[in-house]
Coordinates of C-alpha atoms in Angstrom, one line a residue:
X1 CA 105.2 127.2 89.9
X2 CA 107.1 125.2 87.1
X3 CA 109.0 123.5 90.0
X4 CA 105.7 122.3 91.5
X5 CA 104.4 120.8 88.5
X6 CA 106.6 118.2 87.7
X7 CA 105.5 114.8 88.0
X8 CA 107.8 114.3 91.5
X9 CA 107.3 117.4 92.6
X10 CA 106.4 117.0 96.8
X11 CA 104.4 118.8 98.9
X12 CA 105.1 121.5 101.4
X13 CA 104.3 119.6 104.2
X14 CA 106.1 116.2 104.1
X15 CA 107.9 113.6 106.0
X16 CA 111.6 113.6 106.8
X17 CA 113.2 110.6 107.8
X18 CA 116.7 111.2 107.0
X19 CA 119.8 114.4 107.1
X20 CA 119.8 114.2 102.8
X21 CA 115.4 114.2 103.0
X22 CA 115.6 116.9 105.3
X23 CA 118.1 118.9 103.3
X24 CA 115.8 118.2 100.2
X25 CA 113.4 120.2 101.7
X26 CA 115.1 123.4 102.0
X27 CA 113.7 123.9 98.9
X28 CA 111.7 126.3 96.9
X29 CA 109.1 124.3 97.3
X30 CA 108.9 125.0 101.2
X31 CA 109.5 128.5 101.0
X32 CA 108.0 130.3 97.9
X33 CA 104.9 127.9 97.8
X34 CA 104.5 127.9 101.4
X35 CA 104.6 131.6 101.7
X36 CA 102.4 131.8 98.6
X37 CA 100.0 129.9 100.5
X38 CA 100.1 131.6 103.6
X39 CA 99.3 134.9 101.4
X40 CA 95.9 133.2 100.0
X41 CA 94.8 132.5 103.1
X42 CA 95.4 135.8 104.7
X43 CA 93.1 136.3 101.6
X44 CA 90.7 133.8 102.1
X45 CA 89.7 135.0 105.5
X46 CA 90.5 138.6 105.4
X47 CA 93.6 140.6 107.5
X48 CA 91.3 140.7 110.6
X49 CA 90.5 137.1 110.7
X50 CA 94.1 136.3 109.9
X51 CA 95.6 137.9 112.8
X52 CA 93.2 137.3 115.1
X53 CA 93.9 133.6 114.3
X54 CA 97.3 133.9 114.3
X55 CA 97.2 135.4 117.8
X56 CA 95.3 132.2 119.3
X57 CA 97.7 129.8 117.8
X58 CA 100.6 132.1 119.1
X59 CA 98.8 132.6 122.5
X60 CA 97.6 128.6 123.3
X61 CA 101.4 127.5 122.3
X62 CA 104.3 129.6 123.4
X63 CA 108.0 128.4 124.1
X64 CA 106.1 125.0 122.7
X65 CA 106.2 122.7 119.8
X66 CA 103.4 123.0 117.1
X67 CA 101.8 121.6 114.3
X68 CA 100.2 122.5 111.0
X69 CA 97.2 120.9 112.6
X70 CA 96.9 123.3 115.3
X71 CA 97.3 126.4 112.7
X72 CA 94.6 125.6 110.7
X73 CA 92.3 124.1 114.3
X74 CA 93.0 128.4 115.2
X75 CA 91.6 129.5 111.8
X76 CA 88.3 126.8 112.2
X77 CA 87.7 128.5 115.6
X78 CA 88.1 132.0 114.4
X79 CA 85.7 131.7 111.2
X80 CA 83.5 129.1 112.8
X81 CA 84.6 127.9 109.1
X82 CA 86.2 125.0 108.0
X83 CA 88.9 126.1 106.9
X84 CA 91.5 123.5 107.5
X85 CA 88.7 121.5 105.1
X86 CA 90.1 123.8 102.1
X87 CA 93.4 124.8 103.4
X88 CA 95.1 121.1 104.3
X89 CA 95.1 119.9 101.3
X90 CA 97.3 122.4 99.5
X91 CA 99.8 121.7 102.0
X92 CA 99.8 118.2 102.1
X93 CA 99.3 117.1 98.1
X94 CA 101.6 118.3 95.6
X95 CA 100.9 120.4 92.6
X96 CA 98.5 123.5 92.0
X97 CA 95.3 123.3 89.9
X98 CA 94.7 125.7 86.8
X99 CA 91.6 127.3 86.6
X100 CA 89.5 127.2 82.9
X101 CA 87.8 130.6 82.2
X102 CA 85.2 131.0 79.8
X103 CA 83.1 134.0 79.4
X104 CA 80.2 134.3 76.9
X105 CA 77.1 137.0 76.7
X106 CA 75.3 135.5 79.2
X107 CA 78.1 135.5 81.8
X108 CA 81.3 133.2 82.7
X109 CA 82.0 129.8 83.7
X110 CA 85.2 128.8 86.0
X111 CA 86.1 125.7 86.3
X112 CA 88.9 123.7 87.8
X113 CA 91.3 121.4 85.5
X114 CA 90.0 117.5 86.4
X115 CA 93.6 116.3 86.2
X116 CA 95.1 118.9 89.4
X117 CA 95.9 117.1 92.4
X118 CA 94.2 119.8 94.3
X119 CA 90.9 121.2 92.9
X120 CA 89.1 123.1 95.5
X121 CA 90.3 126.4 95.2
X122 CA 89.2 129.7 96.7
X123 CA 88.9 132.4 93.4
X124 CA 88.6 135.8 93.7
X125 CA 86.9 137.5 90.1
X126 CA 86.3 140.6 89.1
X127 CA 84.1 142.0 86.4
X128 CA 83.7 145.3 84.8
X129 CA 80.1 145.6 83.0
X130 CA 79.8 149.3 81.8
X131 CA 82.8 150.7 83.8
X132 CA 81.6 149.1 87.6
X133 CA 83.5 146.4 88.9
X134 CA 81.8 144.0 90.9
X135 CA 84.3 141.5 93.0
X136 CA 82.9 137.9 93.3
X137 CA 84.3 135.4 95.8
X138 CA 83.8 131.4 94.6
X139 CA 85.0 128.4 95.4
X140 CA 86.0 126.5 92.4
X141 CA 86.6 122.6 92.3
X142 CA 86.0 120.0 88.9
X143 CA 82.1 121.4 88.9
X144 CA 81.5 124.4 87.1
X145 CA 81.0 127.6 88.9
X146 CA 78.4 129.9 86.9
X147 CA 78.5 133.7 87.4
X148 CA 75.5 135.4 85.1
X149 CA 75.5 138.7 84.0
X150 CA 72.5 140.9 82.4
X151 CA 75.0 142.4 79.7
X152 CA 77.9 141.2 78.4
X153 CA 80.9 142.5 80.6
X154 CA 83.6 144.9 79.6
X155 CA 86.0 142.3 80.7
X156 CA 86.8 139.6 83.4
X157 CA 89.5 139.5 86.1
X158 CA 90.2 136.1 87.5
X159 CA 92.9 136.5 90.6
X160 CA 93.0 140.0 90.6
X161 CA 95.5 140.6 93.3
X162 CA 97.9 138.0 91.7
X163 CA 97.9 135.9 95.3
X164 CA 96.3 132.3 94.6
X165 CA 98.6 130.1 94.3
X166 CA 97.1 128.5 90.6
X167 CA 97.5 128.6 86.9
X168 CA 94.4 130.6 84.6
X169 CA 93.4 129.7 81.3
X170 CA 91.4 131.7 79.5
X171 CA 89.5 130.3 76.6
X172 CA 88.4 132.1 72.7
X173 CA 87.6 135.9 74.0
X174 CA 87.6 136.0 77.4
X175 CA 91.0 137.3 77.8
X176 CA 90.9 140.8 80.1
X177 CA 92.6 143.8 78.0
X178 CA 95.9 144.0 79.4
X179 CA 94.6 148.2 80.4
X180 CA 92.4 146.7 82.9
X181 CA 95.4 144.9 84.7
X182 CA 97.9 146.0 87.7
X183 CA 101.5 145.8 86.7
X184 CA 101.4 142.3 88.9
X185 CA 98.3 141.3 87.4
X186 CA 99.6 141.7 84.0
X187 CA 103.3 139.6 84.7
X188 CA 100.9 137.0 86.3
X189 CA 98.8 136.5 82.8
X190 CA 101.6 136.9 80.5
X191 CA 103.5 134.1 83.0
X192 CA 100.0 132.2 82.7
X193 CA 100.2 132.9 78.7
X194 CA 103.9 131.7 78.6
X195 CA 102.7 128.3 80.4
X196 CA 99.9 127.5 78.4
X197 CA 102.1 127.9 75.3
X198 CA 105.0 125.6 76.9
X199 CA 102.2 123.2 77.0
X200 CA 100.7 123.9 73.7
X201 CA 97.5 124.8 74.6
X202 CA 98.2 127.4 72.7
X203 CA 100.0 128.9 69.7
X204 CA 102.8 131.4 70.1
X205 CA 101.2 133.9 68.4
X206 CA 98.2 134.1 70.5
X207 CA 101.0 135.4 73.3
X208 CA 102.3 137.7 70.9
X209 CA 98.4 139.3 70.0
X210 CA 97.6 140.1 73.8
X211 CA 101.3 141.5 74.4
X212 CA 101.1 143.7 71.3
X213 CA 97.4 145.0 72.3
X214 CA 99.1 146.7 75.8
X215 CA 101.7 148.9 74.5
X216 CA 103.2 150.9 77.6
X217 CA 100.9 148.9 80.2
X218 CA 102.8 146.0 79.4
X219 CA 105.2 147.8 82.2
X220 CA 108.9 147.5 82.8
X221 CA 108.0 143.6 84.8
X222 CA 106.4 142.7 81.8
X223 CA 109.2 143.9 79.8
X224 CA 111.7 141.9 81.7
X225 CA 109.6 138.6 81.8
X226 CA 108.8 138.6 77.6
X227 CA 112.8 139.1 77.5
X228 CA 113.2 136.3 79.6
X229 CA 110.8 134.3 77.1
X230 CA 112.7 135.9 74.0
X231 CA 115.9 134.1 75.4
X232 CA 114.6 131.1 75.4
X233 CA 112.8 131.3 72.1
X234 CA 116.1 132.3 71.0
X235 CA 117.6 129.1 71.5
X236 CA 114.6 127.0 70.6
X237 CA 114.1 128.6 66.7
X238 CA 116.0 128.7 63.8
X239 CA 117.0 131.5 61.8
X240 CA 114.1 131.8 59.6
X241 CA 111.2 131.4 62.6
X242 CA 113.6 133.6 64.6
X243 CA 113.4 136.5 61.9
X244 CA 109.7 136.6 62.4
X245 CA 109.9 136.5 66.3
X246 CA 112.1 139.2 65.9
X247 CA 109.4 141.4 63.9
X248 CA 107.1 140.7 66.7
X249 CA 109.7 141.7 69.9
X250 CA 111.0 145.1 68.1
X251 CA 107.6 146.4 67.6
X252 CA 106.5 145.5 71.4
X253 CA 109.2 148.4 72.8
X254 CA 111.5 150.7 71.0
X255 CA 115.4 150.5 71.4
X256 CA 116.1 153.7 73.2
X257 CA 117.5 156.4 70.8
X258 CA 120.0 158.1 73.3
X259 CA 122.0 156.2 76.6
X260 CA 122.3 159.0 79.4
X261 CA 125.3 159.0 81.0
X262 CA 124.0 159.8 84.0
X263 CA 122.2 157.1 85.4
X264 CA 119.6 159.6 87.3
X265 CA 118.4 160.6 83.7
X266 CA 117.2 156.6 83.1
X267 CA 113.5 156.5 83.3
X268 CA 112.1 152.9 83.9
X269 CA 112.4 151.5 80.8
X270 CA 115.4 152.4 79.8
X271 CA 117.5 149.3 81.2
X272 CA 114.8 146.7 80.3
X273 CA 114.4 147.9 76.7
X274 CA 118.6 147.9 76.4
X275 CA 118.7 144.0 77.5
X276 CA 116.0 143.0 75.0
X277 CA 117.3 145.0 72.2
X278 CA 120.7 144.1 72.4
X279 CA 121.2 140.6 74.5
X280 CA 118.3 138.8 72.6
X281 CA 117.3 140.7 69.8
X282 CA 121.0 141.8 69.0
X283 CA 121.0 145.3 68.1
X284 CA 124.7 146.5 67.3
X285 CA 124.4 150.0 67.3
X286 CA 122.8 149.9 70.4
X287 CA 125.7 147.6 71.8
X288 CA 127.8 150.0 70.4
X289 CA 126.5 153.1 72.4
X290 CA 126.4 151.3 75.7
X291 CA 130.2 150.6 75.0
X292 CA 130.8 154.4 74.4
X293 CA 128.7 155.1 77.8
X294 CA 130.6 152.5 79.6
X295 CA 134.3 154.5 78.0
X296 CA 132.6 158.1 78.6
X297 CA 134.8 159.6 81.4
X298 CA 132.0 161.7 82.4
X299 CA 129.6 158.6 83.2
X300 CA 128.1 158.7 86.8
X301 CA 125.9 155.3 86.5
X302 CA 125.1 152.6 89.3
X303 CA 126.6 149.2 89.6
X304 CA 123.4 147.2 88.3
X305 CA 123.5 150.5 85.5
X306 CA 127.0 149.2 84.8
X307 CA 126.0 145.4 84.6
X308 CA 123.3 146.8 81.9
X309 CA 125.2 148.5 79.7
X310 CA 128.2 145.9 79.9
X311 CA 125.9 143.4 79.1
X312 CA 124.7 145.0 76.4
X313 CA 128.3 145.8 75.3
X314 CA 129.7 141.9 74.8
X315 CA 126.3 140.3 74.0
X316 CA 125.1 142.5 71.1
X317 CA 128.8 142.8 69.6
X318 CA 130.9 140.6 68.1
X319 CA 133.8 143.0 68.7
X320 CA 136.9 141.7 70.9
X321 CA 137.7 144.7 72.5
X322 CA 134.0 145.4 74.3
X323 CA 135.0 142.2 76.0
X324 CA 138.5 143.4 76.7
X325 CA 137.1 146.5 78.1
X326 CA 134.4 145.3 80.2
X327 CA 137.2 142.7 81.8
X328 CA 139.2 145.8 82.7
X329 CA 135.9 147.4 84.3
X330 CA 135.2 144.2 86.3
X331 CA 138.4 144.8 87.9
X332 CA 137.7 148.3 89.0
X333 CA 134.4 147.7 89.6
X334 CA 134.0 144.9 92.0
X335 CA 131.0 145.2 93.4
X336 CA 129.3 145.4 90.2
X337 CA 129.1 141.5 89.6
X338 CA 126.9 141.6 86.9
X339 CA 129.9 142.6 85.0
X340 CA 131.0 139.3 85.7
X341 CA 128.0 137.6 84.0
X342 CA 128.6 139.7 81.2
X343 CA 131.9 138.5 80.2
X344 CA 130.1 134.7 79.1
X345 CA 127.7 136.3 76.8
X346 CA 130.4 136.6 73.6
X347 CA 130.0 134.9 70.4
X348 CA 133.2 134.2 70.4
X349 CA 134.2 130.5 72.2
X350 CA 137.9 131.6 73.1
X351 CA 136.0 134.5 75.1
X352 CA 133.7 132.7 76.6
X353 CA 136.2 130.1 77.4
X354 CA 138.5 132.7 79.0
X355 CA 135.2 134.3 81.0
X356 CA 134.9 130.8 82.8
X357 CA 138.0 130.4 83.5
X358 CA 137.7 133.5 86.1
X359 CA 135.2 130.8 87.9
X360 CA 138.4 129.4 89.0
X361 CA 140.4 132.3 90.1
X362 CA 140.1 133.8 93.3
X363 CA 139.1 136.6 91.8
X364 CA 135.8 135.5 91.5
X365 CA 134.4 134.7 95.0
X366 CA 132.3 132.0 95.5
X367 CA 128.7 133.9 95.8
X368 CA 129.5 135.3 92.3
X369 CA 130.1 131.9 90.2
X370 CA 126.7 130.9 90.5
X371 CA 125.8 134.0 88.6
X372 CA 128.5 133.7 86.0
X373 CA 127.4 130.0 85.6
X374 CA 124.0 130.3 85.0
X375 CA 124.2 133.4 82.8
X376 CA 126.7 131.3 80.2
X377 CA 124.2 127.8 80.7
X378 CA 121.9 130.0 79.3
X379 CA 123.5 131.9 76.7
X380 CA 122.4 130.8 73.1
X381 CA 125.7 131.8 71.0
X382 CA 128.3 129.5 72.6
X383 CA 126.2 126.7 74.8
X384 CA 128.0 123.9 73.3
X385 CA 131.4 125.2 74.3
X386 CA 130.1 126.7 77.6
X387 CA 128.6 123.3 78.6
X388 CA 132.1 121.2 77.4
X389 CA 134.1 123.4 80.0
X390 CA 131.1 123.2 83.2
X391 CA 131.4 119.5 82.3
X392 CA 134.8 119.3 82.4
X393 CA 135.5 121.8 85.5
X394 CA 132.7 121.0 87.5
X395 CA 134.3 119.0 90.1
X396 CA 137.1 122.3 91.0
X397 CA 133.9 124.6 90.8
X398 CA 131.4 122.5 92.8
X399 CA 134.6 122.7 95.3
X400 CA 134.9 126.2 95.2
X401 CA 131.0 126.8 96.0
X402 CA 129.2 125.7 99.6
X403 CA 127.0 123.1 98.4
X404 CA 123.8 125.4 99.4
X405 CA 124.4 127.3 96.0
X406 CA 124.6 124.0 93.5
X407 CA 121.3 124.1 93.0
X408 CA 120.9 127.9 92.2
X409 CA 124.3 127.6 89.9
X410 CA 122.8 124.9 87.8
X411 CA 119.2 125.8 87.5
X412 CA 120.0 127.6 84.0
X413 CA 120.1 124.0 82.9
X414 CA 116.2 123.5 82.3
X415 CA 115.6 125.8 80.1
X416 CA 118.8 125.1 77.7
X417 CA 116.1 125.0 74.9
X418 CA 118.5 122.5 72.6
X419 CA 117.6 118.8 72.0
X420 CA 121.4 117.8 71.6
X421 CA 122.6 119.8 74.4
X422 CA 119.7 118.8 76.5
X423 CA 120.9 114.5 76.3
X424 CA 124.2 115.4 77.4
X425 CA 122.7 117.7 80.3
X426 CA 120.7 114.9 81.3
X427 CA 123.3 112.2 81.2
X428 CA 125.8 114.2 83.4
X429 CA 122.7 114.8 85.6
X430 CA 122.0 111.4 86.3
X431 CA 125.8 110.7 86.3
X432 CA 125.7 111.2 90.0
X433 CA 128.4 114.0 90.5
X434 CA 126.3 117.3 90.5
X435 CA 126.5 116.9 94.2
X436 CA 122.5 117.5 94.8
X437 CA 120.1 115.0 96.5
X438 CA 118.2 112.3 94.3
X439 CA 114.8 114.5 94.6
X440 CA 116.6 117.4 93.4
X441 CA 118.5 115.4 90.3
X442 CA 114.8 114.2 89.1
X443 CA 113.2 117.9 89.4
X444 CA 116.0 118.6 87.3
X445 CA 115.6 116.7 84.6
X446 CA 112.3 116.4 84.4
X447 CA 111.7 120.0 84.1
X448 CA 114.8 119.8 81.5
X449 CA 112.6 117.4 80.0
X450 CA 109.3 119.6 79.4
X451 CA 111.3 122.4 78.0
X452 CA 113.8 120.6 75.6
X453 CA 109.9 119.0 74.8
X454 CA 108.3 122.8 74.0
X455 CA 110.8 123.8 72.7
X456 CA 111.5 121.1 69.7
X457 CA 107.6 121.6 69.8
X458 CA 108.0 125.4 69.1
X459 CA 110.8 124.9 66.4
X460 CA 108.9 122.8 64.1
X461 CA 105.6 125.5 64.7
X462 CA 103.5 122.9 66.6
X463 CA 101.1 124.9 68.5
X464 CA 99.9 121.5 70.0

C-alpha cells in the first residue's frame, strides 16, 4: 500500500509502449494490488457469483486473447449488477482511498477521504451491540454513509476479513478493542495505526495506547510488524525520546527467560519476542544466551531458528567474537542464509565492513546479497559506513545480481529514517546508475521522501 500512494504511483492496468515501460510493470503494483483486488471482488459478489463468472469469461474465450473489459462484461451479466461501474476504476486510476470512521451513541458514520483518486468503495462492517454481531454491506464514496443503532455498540469492525484493498481511520473512541480482532485483522489496524502516524494524523502514543490494551492478542504477526516499526523508530529518535520508546516496547512482550535448545520446545513467540528484545531494543543478556544456544553442542534448532538466534547474537552484542562465531556457523550452515544477514548488524564498522565484503565473494550467491544488502541499509548502528561501501561497490554488486533483484536489494533504502543519510540516498538515486527504470527511481525517492519527512517529524515529537 505505501508503494501505491505515492504521488507517481500508476495503475494496475496501464499502457505499455516500450521494453523498459513494460519491464516497469512487473511490479508490485501489478501483482500484490492486482491480486488484492481480485480478492475484494470475489468478496463483493460472493464465491458463487465469482466462479460462476469466471467460468463465462473462461468459456466465451478459450485459446483467445482477452481483455479486462470482457472480465468485468462476465461479472455484469452474472449479477445483472454493474459491477464493472465499481470495479474499473480501481484498476485503471492509481491510489486506494482511506475510509474515515466515526462512531458515536447513536451509531457510525463512514466516509470516504475527498482527496482519494478512487472513492467508491465496497465496505464490509461489523458491529457487536450486547455480544451479537450484525455484518453490514455499504458502499462508501465522499458522502457519508450512516449506520444507526438503538444502543451504543460494544465495538465496530470496519474490513473485518482484512480484504479491501483501503486505508481505515478511526476517529476519538471508535477504535475496536484489539480482543474483538482476528490475528489478520489486528496486523491490518496496527499497519492502518502505523500509517496514520507516518502522516501525522496522529501522535505516536495513540499507537502505543491500543497496542498496550491487547496484551497476548496482539499475536506473534503483530509482534513482528511493531518490531518492524521499532526499527525504524530506532533510527528516527534520539537517545532521550528512544529511552521512553523503549519503556513502551519492553512492557508490550517479555524477553523470554530461558532459550530451548531444541527448537521443537519454541512456542510461537519465542523467536519474535528474541528479535525485538535483542535487535531493536538491545538486550545483552539475552544476546548473550542466544550465543551460548548457538555454541551448545547439544542444539537441535532449524535454519530460520539459527538465523534467530545469530541475529540476536551480533546485533544485541557488542562483543567481537559472537561475530566471529556466527561467520564460522555461516560456513557450516549454508542454507541458513539468514546467518548471512546477521553478520551486518554489528556495531562495530570494521565488522560490518568485513560482512559486505562477503557480497563480493562467491561465497555468497547472488539470491542471498539482496538479503544481506537490505538487512545492513537498514541497520541503525553503522548506516553511514554501510551506505559509504554500497556506494562505493555498487557497480561489482549490481554485476553480480540479475537485474530482476535490484529493486528488492535496494528497497531498505526508504525507510533509512536519517535526514543526512537520506540526501546522499537520494542523490545516488537520481545519479542514474542504480540500474532501475525512471518510474522505479521516482517511487524510490519519493517514498524515501515521506519517511525521512515522518521521521524528522517524529524526532522533534510533532504529532502533526
Amino acid at each position: 500500500m505505501a508503494l501505491d500512494a505515492i504521488p507517481s504511483a500508476r495503475p494496475v492496468e496501464s499502457g505499455a509502449h516500450s521494453r523498459q515501460q513494460v519491464e516497469g510493470m512487473l511490479d508490485t503494483l501489478t501483482y500484490s494490488k492486482g491480486a488484492a483486488l481480485v480478492r475484494m471482488l470475489r468478496e463483493h459478489v460472493g464465491d458463487d457469483v465469482f466462479r460462476r463468472a469466471l467460468n463465462l469469461y473462461l468459456r466465451e474465450r478459450p485459446f483467445g486473447t482477452a481483455t479486462s473489459t470482457d472480465l468485468f462484461e462476465a461479472f455484469d451479466r452474472v449479477t445483472g449488477q454493474p459491477v464493472s461501474e465499481l470495479f474499473v476504476p480501481w484498476f485503471t486510476d492509481p491510489g486506494h482511498p482511506r475510509i474515515i470512521v466515526n462512531s458515536s451513541a447513536a451509531g457510525v458514520t463512514l466516509v470516504c477521504d475527498p482527496l482519494a483518486t478512487v472513492r467508491r468503495t465496497p465496505v464490509t462492517v461489523n458491529v457487536s451491540t450486547a455480544g451479537q454481531v450484525v455484518q453490514h454491506a455499504l458502499i462508501v464514496d465522499e458522502n457519508s454513509q450512516w449506520i444507526p443503532w438503538s444502543r451504543p455498540a460494544d465495538w465496530v469492525v470496519v474490513n473485518p476479513s482484512g480484504v479491501g484493498f483501503f486505508r481505515t481511520r478511526y476517529l476519538h473512541d471508535s477504535q475496536p478493542p484489539m480482543h474483538a480482532l482476528t490475528p489478520t485483522e489486528t496486523v491490518a489496524h496496527l499497519d492502518d495505526l502505523w500509517d496514520a502516524t507516518l502522516r501525522g494524523d496522529q501522535p505516536l502514543e495513540q499507537l502505543f495506547t491500543w497496542v498496550r490494551s491487547g496484551g497476548d492478542s496482539l499475536g506473534v504477526a503483530g509482534l513482528e510488524l511493531l518490531t518492524r516499526i521499532a526499527r525504524f523508530l530506532r533510527r528516527a529518535h534520539g537517545n532521550d525520546r528512544w529511552a521512553v520508546i523503549v519503556e513502551h516496547l519492553a512492557d508490550i512482550r517479555p524477553a523470554p527467560q530461558r532459550i530451548p535448545v531444541d527448537g521443537q520446545e519454541w512456542d510461537e513467540w519465542t523467536a519474535a519476542s528474541i528479535a525485538l528484545h535483542t535487535e531493536v531494543l538491545g538486550n545483552e543478556a539475552l544476546a548473550a544466551d542466544s550465543l551460548d544456544v548457538l555454541r551448545h553442542p547439544d542444539r537441535h534448532l532449524e535454519p530460520a531458528q539459527l538465523a534467530v538466534l545469530a541475529r540476536a547474537a551480533v546485533a544485541g552484542s557488542d562483543d567481537r567474537s559472537a561475530w566471529t562465531e556466527v561467520r564460522q556457523l555461516s560456513k557450516e550452515a549454508p542454507s541458513a542464509t539468514g546467518l548471512l544477514g546477521a553478520l551486518t548488524l554489528a556495531g562495530d564498522p570494521d565488522l560490518v565492513r568485513a560482512a559486505l565484503e562477503l557480497c563480493l565473494d562467491d561465497e555468497v550467491g547472488a539470491d542471498q546479497v539482496p538479503l544481506v544488502i537490505e538487512t545492513v541499509i537498514t541497520a541503525s548502528r553503522t548506516a553511514d559506513t554501510s551506505w559509504g561501501w554500497l556506494v562505493e561497490h555498487w557497480p561489482d554488486v549490481r554485476s553480480k545480481i540479475s537485474k530482476y533483484l535490484i529493486p528488492r536489494t535496494v528497497r531498505g533504502i526508504v525507510e533509512c529514517g536519517d535526514a543526512v543519510l537520506a540526501r546522499r540516498a537520494d542523490s545516488w538515486l537520481d545519479g542514474g546508475s542504480v540500474g532501475l527504470s525512471e518510474t522505479a527511481v521516482a517511487q524510490l525517492r519519493e517514498q524515501l521522501a515521506f519517511y525521512t519527512l515522518a521521521a524528522v517529524r517524529m524526532s522533534h515529537g510533532d504529532s502533526k
